PDB file of N, CA and C in Angstrom:
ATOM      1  N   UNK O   1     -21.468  -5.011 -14.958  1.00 80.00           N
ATOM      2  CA  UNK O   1     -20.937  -5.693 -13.788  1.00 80.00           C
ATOM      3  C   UNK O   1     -20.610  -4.647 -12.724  1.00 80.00           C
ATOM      4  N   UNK O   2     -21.224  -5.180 -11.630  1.00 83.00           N
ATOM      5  CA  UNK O   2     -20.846  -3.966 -10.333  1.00 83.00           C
ATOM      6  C   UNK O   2     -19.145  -4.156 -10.290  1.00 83.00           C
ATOM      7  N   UNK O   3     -18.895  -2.665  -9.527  1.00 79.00           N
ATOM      8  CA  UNK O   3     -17.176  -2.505  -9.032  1.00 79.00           C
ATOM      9  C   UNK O   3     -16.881  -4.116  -8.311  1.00 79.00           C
ATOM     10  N   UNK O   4     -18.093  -3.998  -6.937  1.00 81.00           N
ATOM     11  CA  UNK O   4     -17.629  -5.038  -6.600  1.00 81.00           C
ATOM     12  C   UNK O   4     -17.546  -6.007  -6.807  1.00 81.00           C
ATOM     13  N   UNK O   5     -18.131  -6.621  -7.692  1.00 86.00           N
ATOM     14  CA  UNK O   5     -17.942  -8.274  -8.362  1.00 86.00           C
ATOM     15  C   UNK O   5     -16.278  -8.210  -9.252  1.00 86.00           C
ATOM     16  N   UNK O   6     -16.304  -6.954  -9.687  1.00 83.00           N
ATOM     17  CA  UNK O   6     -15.074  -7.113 -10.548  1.00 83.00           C
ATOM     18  C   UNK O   6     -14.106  -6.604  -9.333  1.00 83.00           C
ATOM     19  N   UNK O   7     -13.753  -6.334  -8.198  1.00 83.00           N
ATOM     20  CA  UNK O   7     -13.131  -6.504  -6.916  1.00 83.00           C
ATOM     21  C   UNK O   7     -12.763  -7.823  -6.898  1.00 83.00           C
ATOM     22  N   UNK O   8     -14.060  -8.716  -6.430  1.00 87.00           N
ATOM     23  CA  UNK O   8     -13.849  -9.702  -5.602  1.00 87.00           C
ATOM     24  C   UNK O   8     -13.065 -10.658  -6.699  1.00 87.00           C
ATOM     25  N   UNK O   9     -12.506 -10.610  -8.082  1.00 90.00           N
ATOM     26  CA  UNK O   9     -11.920 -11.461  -8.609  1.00 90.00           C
ATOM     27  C   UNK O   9     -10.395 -11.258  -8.378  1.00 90.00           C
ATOM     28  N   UNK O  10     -10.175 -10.575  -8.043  1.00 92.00           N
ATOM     29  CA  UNK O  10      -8.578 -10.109  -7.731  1.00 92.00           C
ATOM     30  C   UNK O  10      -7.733 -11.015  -7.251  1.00 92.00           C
ATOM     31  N   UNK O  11      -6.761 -10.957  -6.799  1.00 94.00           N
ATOM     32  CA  UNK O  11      -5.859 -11.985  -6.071  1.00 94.00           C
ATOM     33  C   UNK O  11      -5.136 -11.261  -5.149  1.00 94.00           C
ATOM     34  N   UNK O  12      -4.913 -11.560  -4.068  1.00 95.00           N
ATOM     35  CA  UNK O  12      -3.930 -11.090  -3.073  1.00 95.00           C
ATOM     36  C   UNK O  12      -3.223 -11.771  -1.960  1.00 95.00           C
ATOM     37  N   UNK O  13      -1.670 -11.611  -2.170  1.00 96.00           N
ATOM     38  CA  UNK O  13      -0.529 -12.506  -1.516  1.00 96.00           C
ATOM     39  C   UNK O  13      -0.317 -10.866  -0.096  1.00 96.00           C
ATOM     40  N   UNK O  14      -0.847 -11.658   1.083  1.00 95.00           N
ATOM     41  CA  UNK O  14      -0.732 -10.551   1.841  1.00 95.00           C
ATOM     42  C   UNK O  14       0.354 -10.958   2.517  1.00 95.00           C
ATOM     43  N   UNK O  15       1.020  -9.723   3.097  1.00 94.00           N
ATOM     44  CA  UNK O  15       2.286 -10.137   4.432  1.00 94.00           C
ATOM     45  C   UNK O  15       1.686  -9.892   5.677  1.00 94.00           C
ATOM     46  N   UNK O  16       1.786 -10.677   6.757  1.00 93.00           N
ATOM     47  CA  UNK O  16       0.727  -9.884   7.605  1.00 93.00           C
ATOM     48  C   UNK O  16       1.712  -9.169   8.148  1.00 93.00           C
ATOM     49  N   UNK O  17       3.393  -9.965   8.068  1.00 92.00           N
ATOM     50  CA  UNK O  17       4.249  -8.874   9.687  1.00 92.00           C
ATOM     51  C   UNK O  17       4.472  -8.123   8.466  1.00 92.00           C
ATOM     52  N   UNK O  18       4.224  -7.220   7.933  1.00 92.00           N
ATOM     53  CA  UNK O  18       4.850  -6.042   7.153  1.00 92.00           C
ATOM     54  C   UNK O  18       3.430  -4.900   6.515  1.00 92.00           C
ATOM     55  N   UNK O  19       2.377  -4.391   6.815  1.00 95.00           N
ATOM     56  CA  UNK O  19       1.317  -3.517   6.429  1.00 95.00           C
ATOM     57  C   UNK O  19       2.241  -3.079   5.673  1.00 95.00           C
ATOM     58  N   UNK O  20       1.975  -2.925   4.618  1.00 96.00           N
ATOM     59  CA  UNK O  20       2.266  -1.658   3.640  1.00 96.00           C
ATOM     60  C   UNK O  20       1.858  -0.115   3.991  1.00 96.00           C
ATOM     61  N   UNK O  21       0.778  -0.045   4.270  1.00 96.00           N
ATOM     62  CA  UNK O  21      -0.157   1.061   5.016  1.00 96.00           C
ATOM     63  C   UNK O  21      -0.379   1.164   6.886  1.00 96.00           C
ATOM     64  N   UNK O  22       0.045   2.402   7.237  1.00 95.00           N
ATOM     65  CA  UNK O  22      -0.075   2.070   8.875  1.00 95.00           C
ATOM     66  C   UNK O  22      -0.398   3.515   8.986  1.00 95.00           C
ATOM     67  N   UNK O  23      -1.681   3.984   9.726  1.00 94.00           N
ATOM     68  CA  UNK O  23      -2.242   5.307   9.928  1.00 94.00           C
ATOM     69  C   UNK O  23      -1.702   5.471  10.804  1.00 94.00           C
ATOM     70  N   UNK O  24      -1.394   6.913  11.019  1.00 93.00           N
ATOM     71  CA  UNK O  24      -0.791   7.530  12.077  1.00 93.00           C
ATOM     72  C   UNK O  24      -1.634   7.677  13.157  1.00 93.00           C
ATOM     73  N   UNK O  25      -1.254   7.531  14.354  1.00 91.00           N
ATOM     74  CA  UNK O  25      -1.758   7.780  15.882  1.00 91.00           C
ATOM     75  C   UNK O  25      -3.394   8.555  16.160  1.00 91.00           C
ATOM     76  N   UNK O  26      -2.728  10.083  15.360  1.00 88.00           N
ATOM     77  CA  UNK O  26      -3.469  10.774  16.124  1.00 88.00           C
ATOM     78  C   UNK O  26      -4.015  11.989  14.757  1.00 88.00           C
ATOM     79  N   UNK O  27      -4.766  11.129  13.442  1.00 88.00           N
ATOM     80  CA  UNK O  27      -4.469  11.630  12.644  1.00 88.00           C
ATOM     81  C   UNK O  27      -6.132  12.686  11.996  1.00 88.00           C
ATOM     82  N   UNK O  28      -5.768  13.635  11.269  1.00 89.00           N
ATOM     83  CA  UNK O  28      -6.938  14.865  11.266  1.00 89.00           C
ATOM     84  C   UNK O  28      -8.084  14.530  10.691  1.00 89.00           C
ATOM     85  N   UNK O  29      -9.107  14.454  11.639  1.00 89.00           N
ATOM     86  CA  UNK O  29     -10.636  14.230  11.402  1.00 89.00           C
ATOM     87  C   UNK O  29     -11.342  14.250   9.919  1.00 89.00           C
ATOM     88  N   UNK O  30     -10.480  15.398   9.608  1.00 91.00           N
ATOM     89  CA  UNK O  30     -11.235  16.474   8.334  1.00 91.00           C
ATOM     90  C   UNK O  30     -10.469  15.281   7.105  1.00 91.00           C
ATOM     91  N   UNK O  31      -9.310  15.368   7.307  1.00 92.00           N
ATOM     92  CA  UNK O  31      -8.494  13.874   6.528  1.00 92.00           C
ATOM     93  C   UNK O  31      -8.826  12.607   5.943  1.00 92.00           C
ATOM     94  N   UNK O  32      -9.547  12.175   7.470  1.00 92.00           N
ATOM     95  CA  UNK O  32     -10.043  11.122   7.515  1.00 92.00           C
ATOM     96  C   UNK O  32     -11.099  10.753   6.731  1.00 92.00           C
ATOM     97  N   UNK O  33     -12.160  11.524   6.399  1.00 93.00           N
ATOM     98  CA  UNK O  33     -13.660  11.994   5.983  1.00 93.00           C
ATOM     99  C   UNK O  33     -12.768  11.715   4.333  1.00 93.00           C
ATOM    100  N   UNK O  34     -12.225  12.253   4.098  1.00 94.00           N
ATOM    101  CA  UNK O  34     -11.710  12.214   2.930  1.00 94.00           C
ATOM    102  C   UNK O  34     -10.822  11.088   2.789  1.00 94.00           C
ATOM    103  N   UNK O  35     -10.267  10.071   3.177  1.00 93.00           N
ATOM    104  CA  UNK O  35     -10.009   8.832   2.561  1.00 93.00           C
ATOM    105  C   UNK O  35     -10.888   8.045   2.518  1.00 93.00           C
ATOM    106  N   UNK O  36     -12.276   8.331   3.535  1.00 95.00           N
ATOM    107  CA  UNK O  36     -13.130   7.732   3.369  1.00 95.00           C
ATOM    108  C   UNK O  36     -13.339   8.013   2.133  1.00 95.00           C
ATOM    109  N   UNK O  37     -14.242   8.832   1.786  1.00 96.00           N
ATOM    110  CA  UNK O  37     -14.674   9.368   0.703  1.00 96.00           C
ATOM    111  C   UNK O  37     -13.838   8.896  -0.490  1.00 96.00           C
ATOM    112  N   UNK O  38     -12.494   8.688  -0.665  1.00 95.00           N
ATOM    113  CA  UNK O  38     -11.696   8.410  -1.936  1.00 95.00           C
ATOM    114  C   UNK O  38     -11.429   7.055  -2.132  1.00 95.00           C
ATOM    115  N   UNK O  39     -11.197   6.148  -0.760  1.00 95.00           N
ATOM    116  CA  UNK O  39     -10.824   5.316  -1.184  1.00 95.00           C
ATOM    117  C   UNK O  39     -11.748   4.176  -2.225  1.00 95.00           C
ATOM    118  N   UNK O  40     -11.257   3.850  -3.201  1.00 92.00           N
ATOM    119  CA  UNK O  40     -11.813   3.024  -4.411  1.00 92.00           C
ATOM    120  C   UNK O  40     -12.494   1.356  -3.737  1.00 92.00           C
ATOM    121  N   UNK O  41     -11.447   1.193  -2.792  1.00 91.00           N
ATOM    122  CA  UNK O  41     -11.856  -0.063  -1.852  1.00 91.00           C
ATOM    123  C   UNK O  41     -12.312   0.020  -1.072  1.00 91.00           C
ATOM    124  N   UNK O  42     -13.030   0.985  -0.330  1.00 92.00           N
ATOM    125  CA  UNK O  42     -13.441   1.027   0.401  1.00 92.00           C
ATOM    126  C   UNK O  42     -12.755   0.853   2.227  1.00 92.00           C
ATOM    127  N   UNK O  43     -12.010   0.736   2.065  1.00 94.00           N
ATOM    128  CA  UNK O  43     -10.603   0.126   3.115  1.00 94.00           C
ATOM    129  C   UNK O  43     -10.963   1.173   4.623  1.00 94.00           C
ATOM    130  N   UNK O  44     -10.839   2.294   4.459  1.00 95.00           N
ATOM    131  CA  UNK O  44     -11.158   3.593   5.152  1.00 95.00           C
ATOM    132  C   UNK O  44     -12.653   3.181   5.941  1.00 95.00           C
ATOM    133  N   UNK O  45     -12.807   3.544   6.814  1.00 95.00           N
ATOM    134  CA  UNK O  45     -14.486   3.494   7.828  1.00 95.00           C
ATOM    135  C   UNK O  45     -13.301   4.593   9.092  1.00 95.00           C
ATOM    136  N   UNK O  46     -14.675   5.312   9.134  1.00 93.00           N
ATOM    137  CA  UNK O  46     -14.758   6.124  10.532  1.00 93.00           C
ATOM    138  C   UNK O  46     -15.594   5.350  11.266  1.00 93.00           C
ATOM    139  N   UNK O  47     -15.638   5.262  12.513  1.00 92.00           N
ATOM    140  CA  UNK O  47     -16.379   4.627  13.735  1.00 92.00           C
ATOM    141  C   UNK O  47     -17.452   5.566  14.407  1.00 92.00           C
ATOM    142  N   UNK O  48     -18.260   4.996  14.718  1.00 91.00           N
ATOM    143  CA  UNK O  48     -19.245   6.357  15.534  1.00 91.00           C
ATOM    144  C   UNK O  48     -18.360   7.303  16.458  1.00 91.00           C
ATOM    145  N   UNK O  49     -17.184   6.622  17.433  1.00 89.00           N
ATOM    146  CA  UNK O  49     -16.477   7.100  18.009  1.00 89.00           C
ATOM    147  C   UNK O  49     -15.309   8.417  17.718  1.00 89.00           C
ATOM    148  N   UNK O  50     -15.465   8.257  16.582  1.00 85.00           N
ATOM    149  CA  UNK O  50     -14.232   8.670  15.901  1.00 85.00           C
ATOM    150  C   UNK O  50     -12.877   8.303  15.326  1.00 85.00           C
ATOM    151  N   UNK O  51     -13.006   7.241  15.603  1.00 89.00           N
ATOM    152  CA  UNK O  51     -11.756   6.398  15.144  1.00 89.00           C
ATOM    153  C   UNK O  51     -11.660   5.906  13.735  1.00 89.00           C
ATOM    154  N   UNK O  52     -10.794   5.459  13.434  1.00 91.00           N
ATOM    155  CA  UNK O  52     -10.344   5.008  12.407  1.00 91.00           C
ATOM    156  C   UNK O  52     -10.303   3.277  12.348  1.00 91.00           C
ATOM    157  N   UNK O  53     -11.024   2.797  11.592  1.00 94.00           N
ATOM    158  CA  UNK O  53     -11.012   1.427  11.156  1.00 94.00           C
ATOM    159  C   UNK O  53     -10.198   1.450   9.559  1.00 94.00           C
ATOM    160  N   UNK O  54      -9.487   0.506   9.556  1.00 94.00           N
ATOM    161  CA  UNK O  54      -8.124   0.137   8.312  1.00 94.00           C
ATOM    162  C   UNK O  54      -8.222  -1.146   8.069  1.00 94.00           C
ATOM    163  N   UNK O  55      -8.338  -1.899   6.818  1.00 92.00           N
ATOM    164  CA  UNK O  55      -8.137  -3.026   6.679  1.00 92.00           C
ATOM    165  C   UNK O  55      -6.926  -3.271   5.236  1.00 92.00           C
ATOM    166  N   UNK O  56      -5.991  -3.047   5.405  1.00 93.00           N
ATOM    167  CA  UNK O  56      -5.045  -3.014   4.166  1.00 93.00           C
ATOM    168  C   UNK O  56      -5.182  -4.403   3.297  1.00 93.00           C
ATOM    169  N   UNK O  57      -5.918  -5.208   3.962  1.00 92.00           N
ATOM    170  CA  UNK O  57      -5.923  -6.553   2.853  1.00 92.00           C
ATOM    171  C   UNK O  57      -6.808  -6.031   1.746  1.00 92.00           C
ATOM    172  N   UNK O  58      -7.386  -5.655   1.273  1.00 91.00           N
ATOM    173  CA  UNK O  58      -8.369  -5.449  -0.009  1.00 91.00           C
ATOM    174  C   UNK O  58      -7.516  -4.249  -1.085  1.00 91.00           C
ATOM    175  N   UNK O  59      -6.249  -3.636  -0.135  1.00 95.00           N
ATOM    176  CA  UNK O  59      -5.592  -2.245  -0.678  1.00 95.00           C
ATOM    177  C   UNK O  59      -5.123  -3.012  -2.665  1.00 95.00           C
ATOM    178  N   UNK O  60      -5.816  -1.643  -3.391  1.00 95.00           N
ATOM    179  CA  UNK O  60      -5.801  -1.257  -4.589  1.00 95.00           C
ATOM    180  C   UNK O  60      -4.175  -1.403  -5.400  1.00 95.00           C
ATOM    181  N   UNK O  61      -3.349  -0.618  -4.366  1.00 96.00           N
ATOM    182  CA  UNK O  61      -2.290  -0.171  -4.982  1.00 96.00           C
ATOM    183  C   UNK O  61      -2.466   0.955  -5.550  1.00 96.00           C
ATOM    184  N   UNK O  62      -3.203   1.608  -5.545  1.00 96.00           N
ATOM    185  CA  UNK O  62      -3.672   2.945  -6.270  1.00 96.00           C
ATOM    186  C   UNK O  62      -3.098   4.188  -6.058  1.00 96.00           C
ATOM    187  N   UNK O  63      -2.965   4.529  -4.718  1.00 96.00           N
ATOM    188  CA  UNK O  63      -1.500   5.474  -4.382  1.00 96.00           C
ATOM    189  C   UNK O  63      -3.045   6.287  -4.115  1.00 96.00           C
ATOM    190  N   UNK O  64      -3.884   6.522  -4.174  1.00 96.00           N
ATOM    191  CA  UNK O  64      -5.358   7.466  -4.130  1.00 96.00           C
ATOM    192  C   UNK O  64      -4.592   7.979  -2.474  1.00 96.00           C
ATOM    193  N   UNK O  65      -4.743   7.216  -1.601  1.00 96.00           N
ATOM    194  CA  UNK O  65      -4.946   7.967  -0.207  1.00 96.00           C
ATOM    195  C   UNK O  65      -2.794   8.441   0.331  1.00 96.00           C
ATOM    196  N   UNK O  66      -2.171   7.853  -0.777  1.00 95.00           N
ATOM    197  CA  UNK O  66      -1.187   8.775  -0.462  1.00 95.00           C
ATOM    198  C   UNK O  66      -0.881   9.805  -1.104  1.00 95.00           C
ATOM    199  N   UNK O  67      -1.531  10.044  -2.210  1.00 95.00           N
ATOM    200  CA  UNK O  67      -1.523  11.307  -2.858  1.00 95.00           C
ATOM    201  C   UNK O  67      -2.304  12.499  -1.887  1.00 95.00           C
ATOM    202  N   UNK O  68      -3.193  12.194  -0.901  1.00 93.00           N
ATOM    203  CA  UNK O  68      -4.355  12.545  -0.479  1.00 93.00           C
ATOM    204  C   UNK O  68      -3.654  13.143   0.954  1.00 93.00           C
ATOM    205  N   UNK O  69      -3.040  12.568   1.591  1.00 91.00           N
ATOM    206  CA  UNK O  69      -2.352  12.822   2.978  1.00 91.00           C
ATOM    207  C   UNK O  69      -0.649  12.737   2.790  1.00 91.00           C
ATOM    208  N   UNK O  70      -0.223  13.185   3.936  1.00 90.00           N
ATOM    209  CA  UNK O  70       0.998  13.234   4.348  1.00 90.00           C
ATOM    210  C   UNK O  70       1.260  12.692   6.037  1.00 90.00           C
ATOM    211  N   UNK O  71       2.524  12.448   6.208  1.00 91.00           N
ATOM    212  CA  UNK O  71       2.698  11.548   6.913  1.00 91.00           C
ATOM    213  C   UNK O  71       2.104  11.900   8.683  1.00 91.00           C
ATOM    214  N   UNK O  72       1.187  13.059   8.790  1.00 92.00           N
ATOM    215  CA  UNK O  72       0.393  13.691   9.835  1.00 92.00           C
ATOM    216  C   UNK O  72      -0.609  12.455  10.121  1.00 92.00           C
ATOM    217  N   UNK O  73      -1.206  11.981   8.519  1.00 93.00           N
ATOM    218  CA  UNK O  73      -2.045  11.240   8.875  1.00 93.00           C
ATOM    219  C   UNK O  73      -1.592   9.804   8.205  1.00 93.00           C
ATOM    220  N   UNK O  74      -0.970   8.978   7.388  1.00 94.00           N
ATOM    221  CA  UNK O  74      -0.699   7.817   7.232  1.00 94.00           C
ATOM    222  C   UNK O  74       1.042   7.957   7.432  1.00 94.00           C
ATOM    223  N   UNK O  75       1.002   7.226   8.854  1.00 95.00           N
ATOM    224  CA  UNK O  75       2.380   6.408   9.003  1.00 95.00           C
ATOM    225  C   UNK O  75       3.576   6.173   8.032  1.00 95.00           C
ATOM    226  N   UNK O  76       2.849   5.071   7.178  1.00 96.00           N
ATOM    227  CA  UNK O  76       3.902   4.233   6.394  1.00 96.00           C
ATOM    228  C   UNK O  76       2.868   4.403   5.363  1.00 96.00           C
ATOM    229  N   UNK O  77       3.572   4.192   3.770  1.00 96.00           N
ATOM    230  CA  UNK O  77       2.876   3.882   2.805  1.00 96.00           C
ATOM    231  C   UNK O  77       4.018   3.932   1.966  1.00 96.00           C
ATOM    232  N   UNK O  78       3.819   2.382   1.406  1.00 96.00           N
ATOM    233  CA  UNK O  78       4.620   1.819   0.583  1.00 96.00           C
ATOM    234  C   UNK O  78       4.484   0.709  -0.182  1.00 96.00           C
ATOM    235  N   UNK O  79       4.730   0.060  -1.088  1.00 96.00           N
ATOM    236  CA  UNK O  79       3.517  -1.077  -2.101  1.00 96.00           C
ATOM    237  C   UNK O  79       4.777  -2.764  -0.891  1.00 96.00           C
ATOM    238  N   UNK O  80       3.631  -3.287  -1.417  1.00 96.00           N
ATOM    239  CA  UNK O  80       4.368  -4.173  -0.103  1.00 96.00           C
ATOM    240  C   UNK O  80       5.727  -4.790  -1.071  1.00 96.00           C
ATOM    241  N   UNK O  81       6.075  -5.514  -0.722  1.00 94.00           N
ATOM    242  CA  UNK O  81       7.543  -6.596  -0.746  1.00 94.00           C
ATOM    243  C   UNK O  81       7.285  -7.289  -2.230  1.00 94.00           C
ATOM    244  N   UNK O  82       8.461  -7.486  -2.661  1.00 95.00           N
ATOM    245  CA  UNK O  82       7.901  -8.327  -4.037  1.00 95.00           C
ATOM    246  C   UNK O  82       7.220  -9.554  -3.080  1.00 95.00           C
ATOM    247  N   UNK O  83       6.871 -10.090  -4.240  1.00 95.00           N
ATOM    248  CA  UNK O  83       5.956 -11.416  -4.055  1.00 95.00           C
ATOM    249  C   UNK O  83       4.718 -11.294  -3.299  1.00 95.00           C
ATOM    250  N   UNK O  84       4.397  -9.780  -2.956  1.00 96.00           N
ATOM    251  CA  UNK O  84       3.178  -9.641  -2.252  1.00 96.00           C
ATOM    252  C   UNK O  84       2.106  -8.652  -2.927  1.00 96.00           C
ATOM    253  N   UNK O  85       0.692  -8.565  -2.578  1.00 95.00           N
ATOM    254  CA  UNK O  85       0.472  -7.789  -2.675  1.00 95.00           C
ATOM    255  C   UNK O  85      -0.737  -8.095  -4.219  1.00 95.00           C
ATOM    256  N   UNK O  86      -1.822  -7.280  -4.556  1.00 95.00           N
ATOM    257  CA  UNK O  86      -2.725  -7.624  -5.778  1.00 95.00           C
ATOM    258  C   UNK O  86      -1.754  -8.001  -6.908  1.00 95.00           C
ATOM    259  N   UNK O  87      -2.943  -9.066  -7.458  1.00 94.00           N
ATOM    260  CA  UNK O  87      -2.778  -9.462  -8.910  1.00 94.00           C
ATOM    261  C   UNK O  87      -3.993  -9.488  -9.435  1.00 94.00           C
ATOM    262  N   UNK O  88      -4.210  -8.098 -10.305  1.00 91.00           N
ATOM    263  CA  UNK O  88      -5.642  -7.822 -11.399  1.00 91.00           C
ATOM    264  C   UNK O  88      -6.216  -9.027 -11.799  1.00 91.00           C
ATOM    265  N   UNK O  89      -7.552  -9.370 -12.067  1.00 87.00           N
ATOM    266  CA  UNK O  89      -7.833 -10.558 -12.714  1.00 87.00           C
ATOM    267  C   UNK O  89      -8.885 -10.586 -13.574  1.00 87.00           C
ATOM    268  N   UNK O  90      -9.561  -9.307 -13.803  1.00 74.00           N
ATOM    269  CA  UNK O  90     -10.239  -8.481 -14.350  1.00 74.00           C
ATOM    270  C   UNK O  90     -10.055  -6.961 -15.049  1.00 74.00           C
ATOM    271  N   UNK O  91      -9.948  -6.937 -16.462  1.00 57.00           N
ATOM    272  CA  UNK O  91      -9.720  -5.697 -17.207  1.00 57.00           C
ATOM    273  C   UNK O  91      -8.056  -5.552 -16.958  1.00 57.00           C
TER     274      UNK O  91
END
């Protein structure tokens, strides 16, 4: 079974006024390349421009991209609120 089929069974209670995850402003290129590169969900995209595209709804919980940076480059990072947030539904 691909990653992503066993992804798409998951469950997720999102908050929208509360991101768990919020990238910082103005955060290092070289950084960036590398959450791309790590993140398990894929969540991370660089833009042709250079920017940063984020979508925290699909987020793992995995702690991968805060082990990875410091607060230069992700804002906030914190597992969201009880009652929010993945429920495994696979393995």
């Amino acid at each position: 079974m691909k990653t992503e089929v066993k992804l798409s069974k998951n469950h997720y209670v999102i908050d929208e006024n509360q991101p768990h995850i919020i990238p910082a402003d103005h955060p290092d290129r070289q950084i960036l390349q590398q959450l791309v590169n790590v993140c398990p969900a894929g969540l991370y995209q660089l833009n042709q421009d250079g920017s940063l595209s984020f979508d925290y709804h699909g987020c793992l919980e995995c702690g991968t991209c805060r082990l990875l940076c410091d607060e230069k480059t992700l804002a906030r990072w914190r597992y969201p609120a009880a009652g929010y947030g993945i429920t495994f539904r696979f393995g």
